[in-house]
CSV table of C-alpha atoms (C1' of nucleotides) in Angstrom, one decimal:
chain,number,residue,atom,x,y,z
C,131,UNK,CA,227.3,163.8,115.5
C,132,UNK,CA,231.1,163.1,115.4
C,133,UNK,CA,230.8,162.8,119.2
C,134,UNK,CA,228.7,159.1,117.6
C,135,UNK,CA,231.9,157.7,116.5
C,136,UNK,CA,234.1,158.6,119.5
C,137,UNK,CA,232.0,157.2,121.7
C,138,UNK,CA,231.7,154.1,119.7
C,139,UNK,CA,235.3,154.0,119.6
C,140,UNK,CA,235.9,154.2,123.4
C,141,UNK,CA,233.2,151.8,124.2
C,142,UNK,CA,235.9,148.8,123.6
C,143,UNK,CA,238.2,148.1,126.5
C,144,UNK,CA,241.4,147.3,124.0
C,145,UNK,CA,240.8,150.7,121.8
C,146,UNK,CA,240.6,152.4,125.1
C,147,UNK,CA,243.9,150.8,126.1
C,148,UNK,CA,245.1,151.7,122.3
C,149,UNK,CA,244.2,155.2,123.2
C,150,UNK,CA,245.7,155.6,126.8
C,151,UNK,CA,249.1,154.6,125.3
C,152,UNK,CA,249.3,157.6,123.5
C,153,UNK,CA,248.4,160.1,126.5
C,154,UNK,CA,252.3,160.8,127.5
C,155,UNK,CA,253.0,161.1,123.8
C,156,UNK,CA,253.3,159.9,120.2
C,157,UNK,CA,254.1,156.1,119.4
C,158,UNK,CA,254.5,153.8,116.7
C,159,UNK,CA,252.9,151.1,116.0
C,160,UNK,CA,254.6,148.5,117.2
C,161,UNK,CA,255.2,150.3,120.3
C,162,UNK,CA,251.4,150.5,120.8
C,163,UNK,CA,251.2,147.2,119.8
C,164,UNK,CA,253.7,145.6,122.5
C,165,UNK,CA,252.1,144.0,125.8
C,166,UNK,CA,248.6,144.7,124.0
C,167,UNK,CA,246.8,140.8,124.3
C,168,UNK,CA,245.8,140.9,120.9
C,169,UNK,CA,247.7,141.5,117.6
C,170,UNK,CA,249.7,144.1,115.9
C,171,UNK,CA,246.6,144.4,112.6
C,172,UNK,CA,244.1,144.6,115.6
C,173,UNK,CA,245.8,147.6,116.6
C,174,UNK,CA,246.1,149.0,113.0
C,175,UNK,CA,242.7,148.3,112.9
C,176,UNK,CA,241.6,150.1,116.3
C,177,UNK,CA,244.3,153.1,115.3
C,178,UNK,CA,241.7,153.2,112.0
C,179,UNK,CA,238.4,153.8,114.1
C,180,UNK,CA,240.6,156.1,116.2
C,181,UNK,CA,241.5,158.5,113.7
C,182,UNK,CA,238.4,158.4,111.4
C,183,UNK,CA,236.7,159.3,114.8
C,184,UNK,CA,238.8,162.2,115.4
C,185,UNK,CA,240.9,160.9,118.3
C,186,UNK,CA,244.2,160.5,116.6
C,187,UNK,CA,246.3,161.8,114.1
C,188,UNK,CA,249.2,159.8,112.3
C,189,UNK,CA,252.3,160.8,110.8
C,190,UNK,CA,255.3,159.1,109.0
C,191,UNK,CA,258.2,158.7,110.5
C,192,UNK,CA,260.6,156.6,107.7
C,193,UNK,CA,259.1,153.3,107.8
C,194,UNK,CA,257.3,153.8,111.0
C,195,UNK,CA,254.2,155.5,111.5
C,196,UNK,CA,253.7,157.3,114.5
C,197,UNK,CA,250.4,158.3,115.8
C,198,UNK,CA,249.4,161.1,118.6
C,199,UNK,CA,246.4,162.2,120.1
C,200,UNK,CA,244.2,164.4,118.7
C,201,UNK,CA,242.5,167.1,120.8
C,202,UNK,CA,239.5,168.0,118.2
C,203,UNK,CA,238.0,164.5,119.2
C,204,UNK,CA,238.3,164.3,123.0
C,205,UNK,CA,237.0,168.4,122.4
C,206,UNK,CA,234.0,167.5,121.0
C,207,UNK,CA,233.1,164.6,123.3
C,208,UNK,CA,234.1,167.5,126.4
C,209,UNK,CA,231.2,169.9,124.5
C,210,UNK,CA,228.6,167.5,124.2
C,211,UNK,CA,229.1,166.1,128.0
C,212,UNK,CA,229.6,169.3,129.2
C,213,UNK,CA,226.4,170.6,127.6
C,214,UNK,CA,224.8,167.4,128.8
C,215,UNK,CA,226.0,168.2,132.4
C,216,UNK,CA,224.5,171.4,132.5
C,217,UNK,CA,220.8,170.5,131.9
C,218,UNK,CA,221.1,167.3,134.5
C,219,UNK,CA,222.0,169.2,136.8
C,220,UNK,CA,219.4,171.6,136.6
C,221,UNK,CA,216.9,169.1,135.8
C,222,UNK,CA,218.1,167.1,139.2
C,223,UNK,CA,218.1,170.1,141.0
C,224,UNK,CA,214.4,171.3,140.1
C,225,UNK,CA,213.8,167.6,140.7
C,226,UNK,CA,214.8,167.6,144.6
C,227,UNK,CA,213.0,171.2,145.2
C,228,UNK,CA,210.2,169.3,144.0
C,229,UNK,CA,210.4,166.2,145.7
C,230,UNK,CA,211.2,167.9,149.3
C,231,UNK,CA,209.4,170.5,149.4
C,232,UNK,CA,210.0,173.9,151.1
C,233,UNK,CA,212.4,172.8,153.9
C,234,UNK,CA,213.7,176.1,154.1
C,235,UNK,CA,214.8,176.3,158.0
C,236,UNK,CA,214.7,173.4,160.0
W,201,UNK,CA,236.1,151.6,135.6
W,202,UNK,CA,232.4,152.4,135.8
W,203,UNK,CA,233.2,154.8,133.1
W,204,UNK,CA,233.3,152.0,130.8
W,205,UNK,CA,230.2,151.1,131.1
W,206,UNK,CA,228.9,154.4,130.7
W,207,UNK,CA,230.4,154.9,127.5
W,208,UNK,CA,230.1,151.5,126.2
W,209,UNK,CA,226.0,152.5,127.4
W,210,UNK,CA,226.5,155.9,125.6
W,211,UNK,CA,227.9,154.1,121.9
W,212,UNK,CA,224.7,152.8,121.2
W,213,UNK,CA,222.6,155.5,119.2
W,214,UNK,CA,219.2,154.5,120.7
W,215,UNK,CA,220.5,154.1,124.4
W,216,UNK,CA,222.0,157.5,123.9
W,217,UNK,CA,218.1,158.6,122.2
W,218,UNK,CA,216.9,157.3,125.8
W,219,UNK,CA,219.0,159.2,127.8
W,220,UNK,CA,218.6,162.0,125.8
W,221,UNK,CA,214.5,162.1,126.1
W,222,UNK,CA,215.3,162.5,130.1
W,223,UNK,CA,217.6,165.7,129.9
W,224,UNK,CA,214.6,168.4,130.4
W,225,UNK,CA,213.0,166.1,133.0
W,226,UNK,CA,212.0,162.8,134.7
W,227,UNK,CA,209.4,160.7,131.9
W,228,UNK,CA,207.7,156.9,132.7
W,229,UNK,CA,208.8,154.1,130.4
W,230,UNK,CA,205.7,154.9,127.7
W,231,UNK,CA,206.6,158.1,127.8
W,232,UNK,CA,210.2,157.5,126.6
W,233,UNK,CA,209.4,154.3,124.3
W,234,UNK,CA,206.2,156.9,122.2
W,235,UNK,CA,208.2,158.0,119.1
W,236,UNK,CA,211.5,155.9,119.0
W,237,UNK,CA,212.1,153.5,116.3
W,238,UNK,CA,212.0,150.3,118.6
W,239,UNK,CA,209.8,148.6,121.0
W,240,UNK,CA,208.8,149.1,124.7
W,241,UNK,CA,210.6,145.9,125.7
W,242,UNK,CA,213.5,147.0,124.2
W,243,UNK,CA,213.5,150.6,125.9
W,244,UNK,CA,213.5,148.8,129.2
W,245,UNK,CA,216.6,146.7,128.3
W,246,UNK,CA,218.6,150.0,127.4
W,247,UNK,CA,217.1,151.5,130.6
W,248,UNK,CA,218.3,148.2,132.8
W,249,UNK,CA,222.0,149.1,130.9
W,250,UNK,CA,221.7,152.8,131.7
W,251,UNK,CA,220.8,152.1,135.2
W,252,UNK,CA,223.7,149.6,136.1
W,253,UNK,CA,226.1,152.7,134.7
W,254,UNK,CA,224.8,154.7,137.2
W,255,UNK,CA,223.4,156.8,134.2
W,256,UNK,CA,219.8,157.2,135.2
W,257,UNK,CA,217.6,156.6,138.2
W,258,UNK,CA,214.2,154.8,138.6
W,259,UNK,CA,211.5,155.3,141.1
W,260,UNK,CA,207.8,154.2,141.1
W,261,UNK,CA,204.7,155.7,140.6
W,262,UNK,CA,201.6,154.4,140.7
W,263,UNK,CA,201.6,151.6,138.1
W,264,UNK,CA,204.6,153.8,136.1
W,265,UNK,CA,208.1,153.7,136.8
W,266,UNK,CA,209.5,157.2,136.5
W,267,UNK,CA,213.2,157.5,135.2
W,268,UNK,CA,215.5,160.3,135.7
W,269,UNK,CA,219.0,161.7,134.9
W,270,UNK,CA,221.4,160.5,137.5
W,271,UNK,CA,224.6,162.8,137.9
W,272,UNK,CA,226.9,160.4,139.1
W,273,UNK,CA,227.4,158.7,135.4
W,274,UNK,CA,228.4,161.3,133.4
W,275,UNK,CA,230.2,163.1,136.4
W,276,UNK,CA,232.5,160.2,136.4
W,277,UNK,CA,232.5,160.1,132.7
W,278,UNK,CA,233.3,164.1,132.7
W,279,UNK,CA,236.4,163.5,135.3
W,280,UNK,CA,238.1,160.8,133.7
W,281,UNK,CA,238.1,162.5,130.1
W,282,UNK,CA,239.0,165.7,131.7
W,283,UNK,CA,241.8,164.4,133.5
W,284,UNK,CA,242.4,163.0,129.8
W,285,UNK,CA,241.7,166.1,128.6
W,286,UNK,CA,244.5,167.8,130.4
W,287,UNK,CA,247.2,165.3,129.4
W,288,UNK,CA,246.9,165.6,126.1
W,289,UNK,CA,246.9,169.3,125.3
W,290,UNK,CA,249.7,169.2,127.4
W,291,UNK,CA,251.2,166.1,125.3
W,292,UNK,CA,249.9,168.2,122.0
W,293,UNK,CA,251.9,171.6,122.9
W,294,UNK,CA,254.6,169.8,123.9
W,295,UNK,CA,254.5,167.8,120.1
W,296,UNK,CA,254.3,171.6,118.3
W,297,UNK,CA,257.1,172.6,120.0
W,298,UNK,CA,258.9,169.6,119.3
W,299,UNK,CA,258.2,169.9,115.6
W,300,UNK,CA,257.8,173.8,114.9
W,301,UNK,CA,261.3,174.8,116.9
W,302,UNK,CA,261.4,178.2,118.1
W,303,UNK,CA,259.3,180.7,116.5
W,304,UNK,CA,259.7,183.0,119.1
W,305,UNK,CA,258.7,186.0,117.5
W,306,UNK,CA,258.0,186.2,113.7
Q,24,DA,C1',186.8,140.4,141.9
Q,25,DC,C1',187.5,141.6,137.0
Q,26,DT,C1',189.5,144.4,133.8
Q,27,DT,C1',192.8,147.6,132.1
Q,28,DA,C1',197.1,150.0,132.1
Q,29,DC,C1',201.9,149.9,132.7
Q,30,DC,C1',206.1,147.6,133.0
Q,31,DG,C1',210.1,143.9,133.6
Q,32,DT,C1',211.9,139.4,132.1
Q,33,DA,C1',212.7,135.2,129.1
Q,34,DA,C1',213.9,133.1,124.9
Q,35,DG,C1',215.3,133.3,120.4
Q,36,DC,C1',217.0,135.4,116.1
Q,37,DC,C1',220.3,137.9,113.5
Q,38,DA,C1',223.4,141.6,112.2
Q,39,DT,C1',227.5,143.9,113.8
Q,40,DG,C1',232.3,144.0,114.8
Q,41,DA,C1',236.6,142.4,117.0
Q,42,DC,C1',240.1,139.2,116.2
Q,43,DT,C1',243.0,136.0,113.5
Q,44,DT,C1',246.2,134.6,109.6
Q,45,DA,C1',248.0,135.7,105.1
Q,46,DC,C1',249.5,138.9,101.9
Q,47,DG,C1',251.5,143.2,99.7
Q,48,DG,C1',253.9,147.6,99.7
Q,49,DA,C1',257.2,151.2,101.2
Q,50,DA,C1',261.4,152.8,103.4
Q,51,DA,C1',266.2,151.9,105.6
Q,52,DC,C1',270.4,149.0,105.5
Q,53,DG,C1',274.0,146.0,103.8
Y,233,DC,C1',269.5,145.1,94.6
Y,234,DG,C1',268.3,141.8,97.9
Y,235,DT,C1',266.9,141.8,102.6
Y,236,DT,C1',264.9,143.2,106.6
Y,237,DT,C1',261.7,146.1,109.2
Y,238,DC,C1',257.5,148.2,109.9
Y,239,DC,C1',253.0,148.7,108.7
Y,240,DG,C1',248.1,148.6,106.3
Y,241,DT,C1',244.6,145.7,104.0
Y,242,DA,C1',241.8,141.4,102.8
Y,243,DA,C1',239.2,137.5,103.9
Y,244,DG,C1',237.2,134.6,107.0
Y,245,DT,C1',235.6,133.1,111.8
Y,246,DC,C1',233.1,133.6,116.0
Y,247,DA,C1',231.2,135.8,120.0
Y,248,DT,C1',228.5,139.9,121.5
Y,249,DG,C1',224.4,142.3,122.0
Y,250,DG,C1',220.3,144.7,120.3
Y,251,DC,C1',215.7,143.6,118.8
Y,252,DT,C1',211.3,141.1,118.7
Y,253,DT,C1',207.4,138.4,120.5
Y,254,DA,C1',205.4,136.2,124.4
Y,255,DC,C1',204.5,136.0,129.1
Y,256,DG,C1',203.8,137.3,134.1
Y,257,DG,C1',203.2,140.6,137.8
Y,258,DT,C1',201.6,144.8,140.3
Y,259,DA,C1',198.6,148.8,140.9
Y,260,DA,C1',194.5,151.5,139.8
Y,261,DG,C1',189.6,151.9,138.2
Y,262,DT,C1',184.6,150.1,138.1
DNA sequence: ACTTACCGTAAGCCATGACTTACGGAAACG
DNA sequence: CGTTTCCGTAAGTCATGGCTTACGGTAAGT
């Protein structure tokens, strides 16, 4: 239930922003950080979440760290949704034939 | 930004217990509170939540209030993390060819 | 009409977690 | 080596929200 975590992770509006930075590539930090409302250890903090759920991967760069998106996380999420998707519908649909019945030709 | 508050309804692992009771079917309140860790009162707050996502649909019957699956939330949900989805394994490929450079046949 | 079943809402309690400031450590640069 | 840059971690504060009990309201049954 990894899918837990990443869903807990993009419930917050500012680890969301966090993790839309990085959709047209890797970033620093401080990069991340910059025009974020809220401080540069929040972010370190947020990136944390991120990548124990999955949804990032770091890497060093000298002094910088520089962290990308990682597809296994978003992957999972897709499967479980998707999965999801498939039984509402069918449950929706069996749920209309049922509530109109037979209207087969007007 | 509905899709925020689907997923921030979707972090919570007994909201996501109560949507997950209504996958193979429409089920009253009692129905969906028999068996889960918490109170009925409680299972109508996280159904409230769920409902103002656009997560799940009510109707009444008879003295019971029937809820069901409502397509909308997680369709939303599904297109923004597929659009999210896209951008990122492009973003990814684009990082391995960046750091693995031309191994255009072994 | 009275009772029973089923449910939503209000008020209050309490843990979770998001943020801050302060600190320490590792790599580049002179 | 000292300094600067870039970053992660620790400790502490404070709001958010999930849960409970108590209550009220509507529909069905007798």
């Amino acid at each position: 239930m990894t899918y837990g975590n990443a869903l807990r992770c993009l419930s917050d509006p500012t680890r969301r922003q966090v993790f839309e930075r990085l959709r047209h590539g890797p970033l620093p930090v401080g990069a991340i950080a910059a025009g974020l409302p809220v401080s540069r250890p929040a972010v370190s903090q947020h990136l944390k979440s991120l990548k124990d759920a999955g949804l990032v991967t770091d890497r060093a760069e000298g002094t910088r760290r520089v962290y990308a998106i990682d597809p296994n996380g978003i992957g999972e999420l897709r499967r479980w949704l998707d999965q999801f998707w498939d039984e509402a519908l069918e449950s929706f649909s069996r749920e209309v034939r049922r509530t109109s019945p037979h209207r087969s030709r007007p």
